[in-house]
Amino acid sequence: MGLVVQKFGGTSVADADRMREVADHIARTRRQGHQVVVAISAMGKTTDDLIRLAQDVSRVRPGREMDMLLTAGERVSMALLCMALSERGVPAASFTGSQAGIITDTTHMKAKILEVRGDRIRQALAAGQVPVVAGFQGVSQTRDITTLGRGGTDTTAVALAAALGAAVCEIYTDVTGIFTADPRIVPSARRLGRVSFEELLEMTATGCPKPAMRAVEFARNHGVPLHIRSSFTWEPGTWVKEEDPSMEQAIVSAVTHDASEAKVTVTGVPDRPGVAARLFRGLADRAINVDMIVQNASIHGLTDISFSVPKDDLAQSLEVARALAPEIGATDVLGDLDVARVSLIGAGMRTHPGVTATMFETLAANDINIEMISTSSIRISCMVRTGAMEEAVQALHDAFKLS
Ligand code: ASP
Ligand code: MG
């Protein structure tokens, strides 16, 4: 028994039937003796539809007005859920982000939460109500309505859980938890009973689509346990917590994949100090996030530098590198969209040597060429051709016996 924050959004509340099922589940949770706070986001594809509508209406879309528009989606769902709860005899009250005291900075469309005051939420709880809070929104220090960026309701839920000292933040979704690999690629993939914050952060950074990475970071920083679970089957899902030092960590917990990055190669650059600094400063100044980097051994004092960037930033990255080419003495700058990143994640890697070797051997045995590599203490990522991505994921899942 204790306070539980439950997050619902998108497909979980896509229509009236789903809304009623969610209300039933909240009522059930209350009957088990828990206090419940809900963070809800827009129904189905509402947010996408609103964005499309704005694009149809105008080429000029000030952030302040986009935020006013997009927060309408959450307003609809929170009011409807409260009605469904009332019909079930569960007293409930909806609150906008502003009413809930979610204070953000002034950056429209990707605001950061500065503080969760939550007075009205505490009052509602004390009055025996279920507070239903609109996700993904807040109010800025200058009293404008802001949004936290796409998928921001996960962050709202975790921030509420942290501020209210909840025992757990349950994130309901259309899958039954976090898997050892994407089940669409590996049908024998297994649901993980438990994963550490660090592992899930590495997974979301390398292609695991849910939950939102920012929410996981927030949960880790504030020590909020997460439970990722299904709003369709309601079965227990995956717990996300600190590593348990008394337990042996799995060497490899999951294989992820991500085809959202592109590769840039700068050829024939002189191998001398300052060249890489100049190139990557240029990219950093345009806020381009570079992930993997490879520099070849130099031949006759010339070398090639390759790096990966988000596909959406490829055009800009090529522009930056080509503009710098004369200054750094590069011969050519090439872009490549046909690449994908396959990663192994596992907390036990820290203490078990040999994972990298097995990964490379597995790829080699399947005749898959590795074009770039990057690692952290609990992750190894390899860049391969897009066409080899699925095979690589399947082979690695097999090799590390994750089924
Ligand atoms: N409705 C918002 C979106 O679609 C927020 C969320 O889903 O978390 O991005
Ligand atoms: Mg959504």
Short mmCIF file of C-alpha atoms and ligand atoms in Angstrom, two decimals:
data_model
loop_
_atom_site.label_atom_id
_atom_site.label_comp_id
_atom_site.label_asym_id
_atom_site.label_seq_id
_atom_site.Cartn_x
_atom_site.Cartn_y
_atom_site.Cartn_z
CA MET A 1 0.00 0.00 0.00
CA GLY A 2 1.15 3.47 -0.76
CA LEU A 3 1.03 6.19 -3.34
CA VAL A 4 1.18 5.10 -6.96
CA VAL A 5 1.52 7.40 -9.97
CA GLN A 6 0.00 5.86 -13.09
CA LYS A 7 0.71 7.19 -16.57
CA PHE A 8 -1.61 6.54 -19.52
CA GLY A 9 -1.51 7.97 -23.02
CA GLY A 10 -1.85 7.42 -26.75
CA THR A 11 -3.19 3.96 -27.59
CA SER A 12 -4.02 3.26 -23.92
CA VAL A 13 -6.70 5.97 -24.05
CA ALA A 14 -7.39 6.02 -27.80
CA ASP A 15 -11.19 5.81 -27.60
CA ALA A 16 -14.14 5.69 -25.18
CA ASP A 17 -13.76 1.95 -24.51
CA ARG A 18 -10.09 2.31 -23.61
CA MET A 19 -10.88 5.30 -21.41
CA ARG A 20 -13.41 3.16 -19.48
CA GLU A 21 -10.94 0.28 -19.13
CA VAL A 22 -8.34 2.65 -17.73
CA ALA A 23 -10.92 4.00 -15.26
CA ASP A 24 -11.72 0.40 -14.21
CA HIS A 25 -8.04 -0.24 -13.56
CA ILE A 26 -7.65 2.90 -11.48
CA ALA A 27 -10.71 1.90 -9.44
CA ARG A 28 -9.19 -1.57 -8.98
CA THR A 29 -5.88 -0.09 -7.81
CA ARG A 30 -7.76 1.99 -5.24
CA ARG A 31 -9.65 -1.05 -3.99
CA GLN A 32 -6.26 -2.69 -3.35
CA GLY A 33 -5.66 0.12 -0.88
CA HIS A 34 -3.42 2.45 -2.88
CA GLN A 35 -3.66 6.17 -3.36
CA VAL A 36 -3.48 6.97 -7.07
CA VAL A 37 -2.30 10.02 -8.99
CA VAL A 38 -2.74 9.88 -12.76
CA ALA A 39 -0.68 11.59 -15.46
CA ILE A 40 -2.51 11.37 -18.76
CA SER A 41 -1.61 12.37 -22.29
CA ALA A 42 -3.65 12.98 -25.40
CA MET A 43 -5.92 10.32 -26.93
CA GLY A 44 -4.53 8.25 -29.81
CA LYS A 45 -2.86 10.39 -32.45
CA THR A 46 -4.41 13.67 -31.26
CA THR A 47 -1.09 15.47 -30.85
CA ASP A 48 0.03 14.47 -34.37
CA ASP A 49 -3.31 15.65 -35.75
CA LEU A 50 -3.01 19.01 -34.01
CA ILE A 51 0.51 19.49 -35.37
CA ARG A 52 -0.70 18.67 -38.89
CA LEU A 53 -3.58 21.11 -38.51
CA ALA A 54 -1.20 23.87 -37.48
CA GLN A 55 1.00 23.11 -40.50
CA ASP A 56 -2.05 23.33 -42.77
CA VAL A 57 -3.11 26.66 -41.31
CA SER A 58 0.16 28.54 -41.26
CA ARG A 59 3.82 28.49 -42.14
CA VAL A 60 4.46 30.69 -39.11
CA ARG A 61 3.89 28.81 -35.87
CA PRO A 62 5.13 30.64 -32.78
CA GLY A 63 6.14 28.27 -30.00
CA ARG A 64 3.82 29.94 -27.54
CA GLU A 65 0.80 29.28 -29.76
CA MET A 66 1.92 25.72 -30.59
CA ASP A 67 2.02 24.99 -26.88
CA MET A 68 -1.42 26.49 -26.36
CA LEU A 69 -2.69 24.28 -29.18
CA LEU A 70 -1.00 21.01 -28.23
CA THR A 71 -1.96 21.16 -24.55
CA ALA A 72 -5.61 21.00 -25.69
CA GLY A 73 -5.16 17.25 -26.36
CA GLU A 74 -4.39 16.48 -22.72
CA ARG A 75 -7.26 18.68 -21.54
CA VAL A 76 -9.71 16.48 -23.45
CA SER A 77 -8.39 13.21 -22.06
CA MET A 78 -8.10 14.30 -18.44
CA ALA A 79 -11.70 15.56 -18.33
CA LEU A 80 -13.06 12.40 -19.96
CA LEU A 81 -11.13 10.13 -17.60
CA CYS A 82 -12.48 12.02 -14.58
CA MET A 83 -16.02 11.52 -15.88
CA ALA A 84 -15.44 7.79 -16.29
CA LEU A 85 -13.99 7.62 -12.77
CA SER A 86 -16.97 9.51 -11.33
CA GLU A 87 -19.35 7.01 -12.93
CA ARG A 88 -17.46 4.27 -11.09
CA GLY A 89 -17.89 6.07 -7.80
CA VAL A 90 -14.24 7.14 -7.69
CA PRO A 91 -13.98 10.82 -6.79
CA ALA A 92 -11.59 12.45 -9.25
CA ALA A 93 -10.50 15.92 -10.30
CA SER A 94 -8.54 17.03 -13.34
CA PHE A 95 -5.68 19.53 -13.18
CA THR A 96 -3.77 21.26 -15.95
CA GLY A 97 0.00 21.37 -15.59
CA SER A 98 -0.32 24.91 -14.36
CA GLN A 99 -2.93 23.99 -11.73
CA ALA A 100 -0.73 21.12 -10.60
CA GLY A 101 2.12 23.59 -10.04
CA ILE A 102 4.46 22.21 -12.69
CA ILE A 103 6.79 25.14 -13.18
CA THR A 104 9.06 25.12 -16.24
CA ASP A 105 11.60 27.34 -17.93
CA THR A 106 10.44 29.50 -20.84
CA THR A 107 11.61 27.29 -23.75
CA HIS A 108 8.44 26.58 -25.70
CA MET A 109 7.96 23.05 -27.08
CA LYS A 110 10.87 21.62 -25.10
CA ALA A 111 10.56 23.20 -21.68
CA LYS A 112 12.38 21.79 -18.68
CA ILE A 113 10.64 21.24 -15.37
CA LEU A 114 12.15 23.48 -12.68
CA GLU A 115 9.82 22.67 -9.82
CA VAL A 116 6.71 20.67 -9.00
CA ARG A 117 4.72 22.52 -6.34
CA GLY A 118 1.84 20.05 -6.28
CA ASP A 119 -0.17 21.74 -3.49
CA ARG A 120 -3.50 21.13 -5.19
CA ILE A 121 -2.54 17.54 -5.92
CA ARG A 122 -1.79 16.96 -2.23
CA GLN A 123 -5.07 18.62 -1.27
CA ALA A 124 -7.03 16.45 -3.70
CA LEU A 125 -5.35 13.32 -2.30
CA ALA A 126 -6.13 14.42 1.24
CA ALA A 127 -9.76 14.86 0.19
CA GLY A 128 -9.83 11.26 -1.02
CA GLN A 129 -9.81 12.14 -4.73
CA VAL A 130 -7.78 10.78 -7.62
CA PRO A 131 -5.96 13.78 -9.11
CA VAL A 132 -5.73 13.42 -12.90
CA VAL A 133 -2.93 15.65 -14.19
CA ALA A 134 -2.49 16.71 -17.80
CA GLY A 135 0.85 15.35 -18.99
CA PHE A 136 3.54 17.03 -21.05
CA GLN A 137 2.64 20.54 -19.96
CA GLY A 138 3.54 23.17 -17.41
CA VAL A 139 3.57 26.87 -16.85
CA SER A 140 6.69 28.96 -17.30
CA GLN A 141 8.24 31.43 -14.90
CA THR A 142 6.68 34.13 -17.09
CA ARG A 143 3.27 32.46 -16.76
CA ASP A 144 2.94 31.11 -20.28
CA ILE A 145 1.75 27.59 -21.02
CA THR A 146 4.65 25.35 -22.08
CA THR A 147 5.11 21.77 -23.27
CA LEU A 148 7.97 19.41 -22.44
CA GLY A 149 8.59 17.96 -25.91
CA ARG A 150 7.05 14.92 -27.56
CA GLY A 151 6.39 12.02 -25.24
CA GLY A 152 6.67 14.40 -22.27
CA THR A 153 3.93 12.76 -20.21
CA ASP A 154 6.37 10.10 -19.02
CA THR A 155 8.43 12.94 -17.57
CA THR A 156 5.38 14.54 -15.97
CA ALA A 157 4.53 11.23 -14.32
CA VAL A 158 8.04 10.71 -12.94
CA ALA A 159 8.28 14.33 -11.76
CA LEU A 160 4.98 13.96 -9.90
CA ALA A 161 6.13 10.66 -8.39
CA ALA A 162 9.36 12.30 -7.19
CA ALA A 163 7.61 15.36 -5.76
CA LEU A 164 4.94 13.33 -3.98
CA GLY A 165 7.29 10.62 -2.75
CA ALA A 166 5.37 7.88 -4.58
CA ALA A 167 6.36 4.25 -4.03
CA VAL A 168 6.35 3.62 -7.80
CA CYS A 169 5.65 5.32 -11.11
CA GLU A 170 3.75 2.92 -13.37
CA ILE A 171 4.08 3.67 -17.07
CA TYR A 172 1.30 1.94 -18.99
CA THR A 173 1.80 1.29 -22.68
CA ASP A 174 0.81 -1.06 -25.50
CA VAL A 175 3.61 -3.54 -24.84
CA THR A 176 4.03 -5.72 -21.77
CA GLY A 177 7.41 -4.33 -20.74
CA ILE A 178 11.03 -4.03 -21.82
CA PHE A 179 12.25 -6.90 -23.99
CA THR A 180 15.62 -8.52 -24.66
CA ALA A 181 15.15 -7.35 -28.28
CA ASP A 182 12.37 -5.96 -30.44
CA PRO A 183 9.89 -8.89 -30.65
CA ARG A 184 9.05 -7.90 -34.23
CA ILE A 185 12.62 -8.81 -35.19
CA VAL A 186 13.23 -11.57 -32.64
CA PRO A 187 9.98 -13.45 -31.96
CA SER A 188 11.61 -15.37 -29.11
CA ALA A 189 12.60 -12.16 -27.29
CA ARG A 190 11.85 -12.29 -23.58
CA ARG A 191 10.36 -9.70 -21.29
CA LEU A 192 12.85 -8.57 -18.65
CA GLY A 193 11.53 -8.78 -15.11
CA ARG A 194 13.91 -6.12 -14.01
CA VAL A 195 16.45 -3.78 -15.56
CA SER A 196 18.66 -1.09 -14.02
CA PHE A 197 18.29 2.63 -14.75
CA GLU A 198 21.72 2.62 -16.37
CA GLU A 199 20.85 -0.26 -18.67
CA LEU A 200 17.52 1.24 -19.69
CA LEU A 201 19.20 4.59 -20.37
CA GLU A 202 21.68 2.88 -22.69
CA MET A 203 18.81 1.00 -24.32
CA THR A 204 16.69 4.10 -24.94
CA ALA A 205 19.78 5.90 -26.28
CA THR A 206 20.34 3.12 -28.80
CA GLY A 207 16.88 2.51 -30.19
CA CYS A 208 14.52 1.18 -27.48
CA PRO A 209 11.53 3.46 -28.21
CA LYS A 210 9.90 3.58 -24.79
CA PRO A 211 9.86 5.02 -22.22
CA ALA A 212 11.13 8.51 -23.03
CA MET A 213 14.82 8.79 -22.15
CA ARG A 214 14.36 12.03 -20.24
CA ALA A 215 11.86 10.37 -17.95
CA VAL A 216 14.30 7.54 -17.22
CA GLU A 217 17.03 10.07 -16.42
CA PHE A 218 14.68 11.94 -14.12
CA ALA A 219 13.69 8.69 -12.40
CA ARG A 220 17.32 7.69 -11.87
CA ASN A 221 18.28 11.12 -10.54
CA HIS A 222 15.41 11.10 -8.05
CA GLY A 223 15.43 7.39 -7.24
CA VAL A 224 11.86 6.77 -8.46
CA PRO A 225 11.27 3.08 -9.25
CA LEU A 226 9.50 2.60 -12.58
CA HIS A 227 7.20 -0.22 -13.60
CA ILE A 228 6.69 -0.40 -17.38
CA ARG A 229 3.57 -2.44 -18.10
CA SER A 230 0.66 -3.07 -20.43
CA SER A 231 -2.69 -1.29 -20.33
CA PHE A 232 -4.14 -4.05 -22.51
CA THR A 233 -3.33 -7.15 -20.46
CA TRP A 234 -2.64 -5.40 -17.12
CA GLU A 235 -0.06 -8.10 -16.27
CA PRO A 236 3.10 -7.19 -14.30
CA GLY A 237 5.79 -5.83 -16.63
CA THR A 238 9.38 -4.68 -16.20
CA TRP A 239 10.67 -3.00 -13.05
CA VAL A 240 13.35 -0.36 -13.45
CA LYS A 241 15.46 0.25 -10.36
CA GLU A 242 18.98 0.77 -9.12
CA GLU A 243 21.30 -2.16 -9.67
CA ASP A 244 21.00 -4.60 -6.80
CA PRO A 245 24.58 -5.08 -5.53
CA SER A 246 23.67 -8.36 -3.86
CA MET A 247 22.62 -9.87 -7.17
CA GLU A 248 24.82 -11.09 -10.00
CA GLN A 249 24.23 -8.84 -13.02
CA ALA A 250 23.34 -10.35 -16.39
CA ILE A 251 26.35 -10.03 -18.67
CA VAL A 252 24.12 -9.06 -21.58
CA SER A 253 20.53 -7.98 -20.91
CA ALA A 254 19.38 -6.82 -24.33
CA VAL A 255 20.17 -6.19 -27.99
CA THR A 256 18.91 -2.92 -29.46
CA HIS A 257 18.91 -1.52 -32.97
CA ASP A 258 18.55 1.90 -34.45
CA ALA A 259 18.41 2.98 -38.07
CA SER A 260 18.04 6.67 -37.30
CA GLU A 261 21.71 7.58 -37.71
CA ALA A 262 23.79 8.40 -40.78
CA LYS A 263 27.52 8.25 -41.36
CA VAL A 264 29.76 11.07 -42.50
CA THR A 265 33.29 10.44 -43.76
CA VAL A 266 35.87 13.18 -44.16
CA THR A 267 38.74 11.87 -46.29
CA GLY A 268 42.36 12.79 -46.73
CA VAL A 269 42.77 15.04 -43.70
CA PRO A 270 46.30 15.80 -42.50
CA ASP A 271 47.09 13.83 -39.33
CA ARG A 272 48.04 16.71 -37.06
CA PRO A 273 46.78 18.26 -33.82
CA GLY A 274 43.74 20.52 -34.07
CA VAL A 275 42.04 19.00 -37.10
CA ALA A 276 39.48 16.92 -35.22
CA ALA A 277 39.01 19.76 -32.73
CA ARG A 278 38.11 22.19 -35.51
CA LEU A 279 35.71 19.75 -37.20
CA PHE A 280 33.84 18.70 -34.07
CA ARG A 281 33.70 22.24 -32.70
CA GLY A 282 31.96 23.23 -35.95
CA LEU A 283 29.39 20.46 -35.44
CA ALA A 284 28.93 21.26 -31.76
CA ASP A 285 28.30 24.92 -32.54
CA ARG A 286 25.30 23.81 -34.63
CA ALA A 287 24.13 21.60 -31.74
CA ILE A 288 24.66 18.42 -33.77
CA ASN A 289 25.01 15.34 -31.61
CA VAL A 290 27.84 13.08 -32.74
CA ASP A 291 27.77 9.50 -31.51
CA MET A 292 30.39 7.14 -32.96
CA ILE A 293 33.76 8.34 -34.24
CA VAL A 294 36.49 6.48 -36.08
CA GLN A 295 39.82 7.83 -37.24
CA ASN A 296 41.95 5.59 -39.43
CA ALA A 297 45.69 5.13 -39.04
CA SER A 298 47.39 7.66 -41.27
CA ILE A 299 49.10 6.76 -44.52
CA HIS A 300 51.69 9.31 -45.69
CA GLY A 301 50.37 11.72 -43.04
CA LEU A 302 46.76 11.62 -44.29
CA THR A 303 43.81 10.00 -42.53
CA ASP A 304 40.02 9.55 -42.82
CA ILE A 305 37.62 10.51 -40.06
CA SER A 306 34.13 8.95 -39.94
CA PHE A 307 31.37 9.76 -37.49
CA SER A 308 27.66 9.20 -37.03
CA VAL A 309 24.94 11.82 -36.61
CA PRO A 310 21.14 11.65 -36.52
CA LYS A 311 19.79 11.24 -40.08
CA ASP A 312 17.83 14.46 -39.63
CA ASP A 313 21.10 16.31 -39.08
CA LEU A 314 22.97 14.79 -42.02
CA ALA A 315 22.42 17.68 -44.45
CA GLN A 316 23.58 20.20 -41.88
CA SER A 317 26.57 18.05 -40.88
CA LEU A 318 27.70 17.76 -44.50
CA GLU A 319 27.36 21.51 -44.88
CA VAL A 320 29.52 22.13 -41.80
CA ALA A 321 32.18 19.60 -42.82
CA ARG A 322 32.30 20.83 -46.43
CA ALA A 323 32.63 24.43 -45.30
CA LEU A 324 35.56 23.43 -43.07
CA ALA A 325 37.21 21.16 -45.65
CA PRO A 326 39.57 23.80 -47.13
CA GLU A 327 40.64 25.00 -43.67
CA ILE A 328 41.40 21.50 -42.32
CA GLY A 329 42.80 20.34 -45.63
CA ALA A 330 40.29 17.54 -46.30
CA THR A 331 39.96 16.05 -49.79
CA ASP A 332 36.31 15.01 -49.68
CA VAL A 333 33.22 14.77 -47.46
CA LEU A 334 30.80 11.88 -47.98
CA GLY A 335 27.38 11.16 -46.46
CA ASP A 336 25.91 7.66 -46.08
CA LEU A 337 22.29 6.98 -45.06
CA ASP A 338 22.45 3.21 -45.48
CA VAL A 339 23.73 2.41 -41.98
CA ALA A 340 22.26 1.10 -38.75
CA ARG A 341 23.54 0.65 -35.24
CA VAL A 342 23.26 -2.61 -33.31
CA SER A 343 24.07 -2.56 -29.60
CA LEU A 344 24.55 -4.98 -26.72
CA ILE A 345 23.69 -3.73 -23.25
CA GLY A 346 24.40 -5.38 -19.92
CA ALA A 347 25.55 -4.27 -16.48
CA GLY A 348 27.59 -7.47 -16.09
CA MET A 349 29.89 -6.39 -18.93
CA ARG A 350 31.81 -4.28 -16.45
CA THR A 351 33.19 -7.37 -14.80
CA HIS A 352 33.16 -9.91 -17.66
CA PRO A 353 35.77 -9.58 -20.38
CA GLY A 354 35.20 -11.19 -23.77
CA VAL A 355 31.79 -9.80 -24.67
CA THR A 356 33.26 -7.64 -27.42
CA ALA A 357 35.14 -10.57 -28.92
CA THR A 358 32.00 -12.74 -28.96
CA MET A 359 30.02 -9.90 -30.54
CA PHE A 360 32.58 -9.41 -33.31
CA GLU A 361 32.90 -13.17 -33.90
CA THR A 362 29.12 -13.49 -34.17
CA LEU A 363 28.92 -10.72 -36.73
CA ALA A 364 31.88 -12.18 -38.63
CA ALA A 365 30.30 -15.63 -38.70
CA ASN A 366 27.30 -14.04 -40.39
CA ASP A 367 29.51 -12.17 -42.82
CA ILE A 368 28.41 -8.80 -41.42
CA ASN A 369 30.99 -6.04 -41.73
CA ILE A 370 31.50 -3.61 -38.84
CA GLU A 371 32.01 -0.03 -39.99
CA MET A 372 32.22 1.80 -36.68
CA ILE A 373 32.35 0.86 -33.02
CA SER A 374 31.61 2.70 -29.82
CA THR A 375 31.45 1.48 -26.25
CA SER A 376 30.56 2.48 -22.73
CA SER A 377 31.22 0.42 -19.62
CA ILE A 378 27.91 -1.43 -20.12
CA ARG A 379 27.34 -1.13 -23.90
CA ILE A 380 28.99 -2.08 -27.19
CA SER A 381 27.59 -0.64 -30.43
CA CYS A 382 28.52 -1.57 -33.98
CA MET A 383 27.55 0.26 -37.14
CA VAL A 384 26.55 -2.10 -39.97
CA ARG A 385 24.74 -1.82 -43.33
CA THR A 386 20.97 -1.28 -42.88
CA GLY A 387 20.28 -4.49 -44.78
CA ALA A 388 22.26 -6.52 -42.23
CA MET A 389 20.66 -4.97 -39.16
CA GLU A 390 17.91 -7.51 -38.48
CA GLU A 391 20.19 -10.47 -39.08
CA ALA A 392 22.75 -8.96 -36.71
CA VAL A 393 20.14 -8.51 -33.96
CA GLN A 394 18.90 -12.10 -34.37
CA ALA A 395 22.41 -13.57 -34.41
CA LEU A 396 23.49 -11.64 -31.30
CA HIS A 397 20.29 -12.51 -29.43
CA ASP A 398 21.08 -16.17 -30.17
CA ALA A 399 24.76 -15.97 -29.40
CA PHE A 400 24.15 -14.46 -25.96
CA LYS A 401 21.28 -16.91 -25.25
CA LEU A 402 18.76 -14.20 -24.49
CA SER A 403 15.68 -16.24 -25.52
N1 ASP B 1 0.68 13.98 -26.22
C1 ASP B 1 2.08 14.29 -26.23
C2 ASP B 1 2.75 13.66 -27.45
O1 ASP B 1 2.13 12.95 -28.19
C3 ASP B 1 2.75 13.92 -24.97
C4 ASP B 1 2.88 12.43 -24.72
O2 ASP B 1 2.36 11.61 -25.46
O3 ASP B 1 3.54 12.06 -23.76
O4 ASP B 1 3.91 13.90 -27.66
MG MG B 2 1.72 10.55 -27.25
#
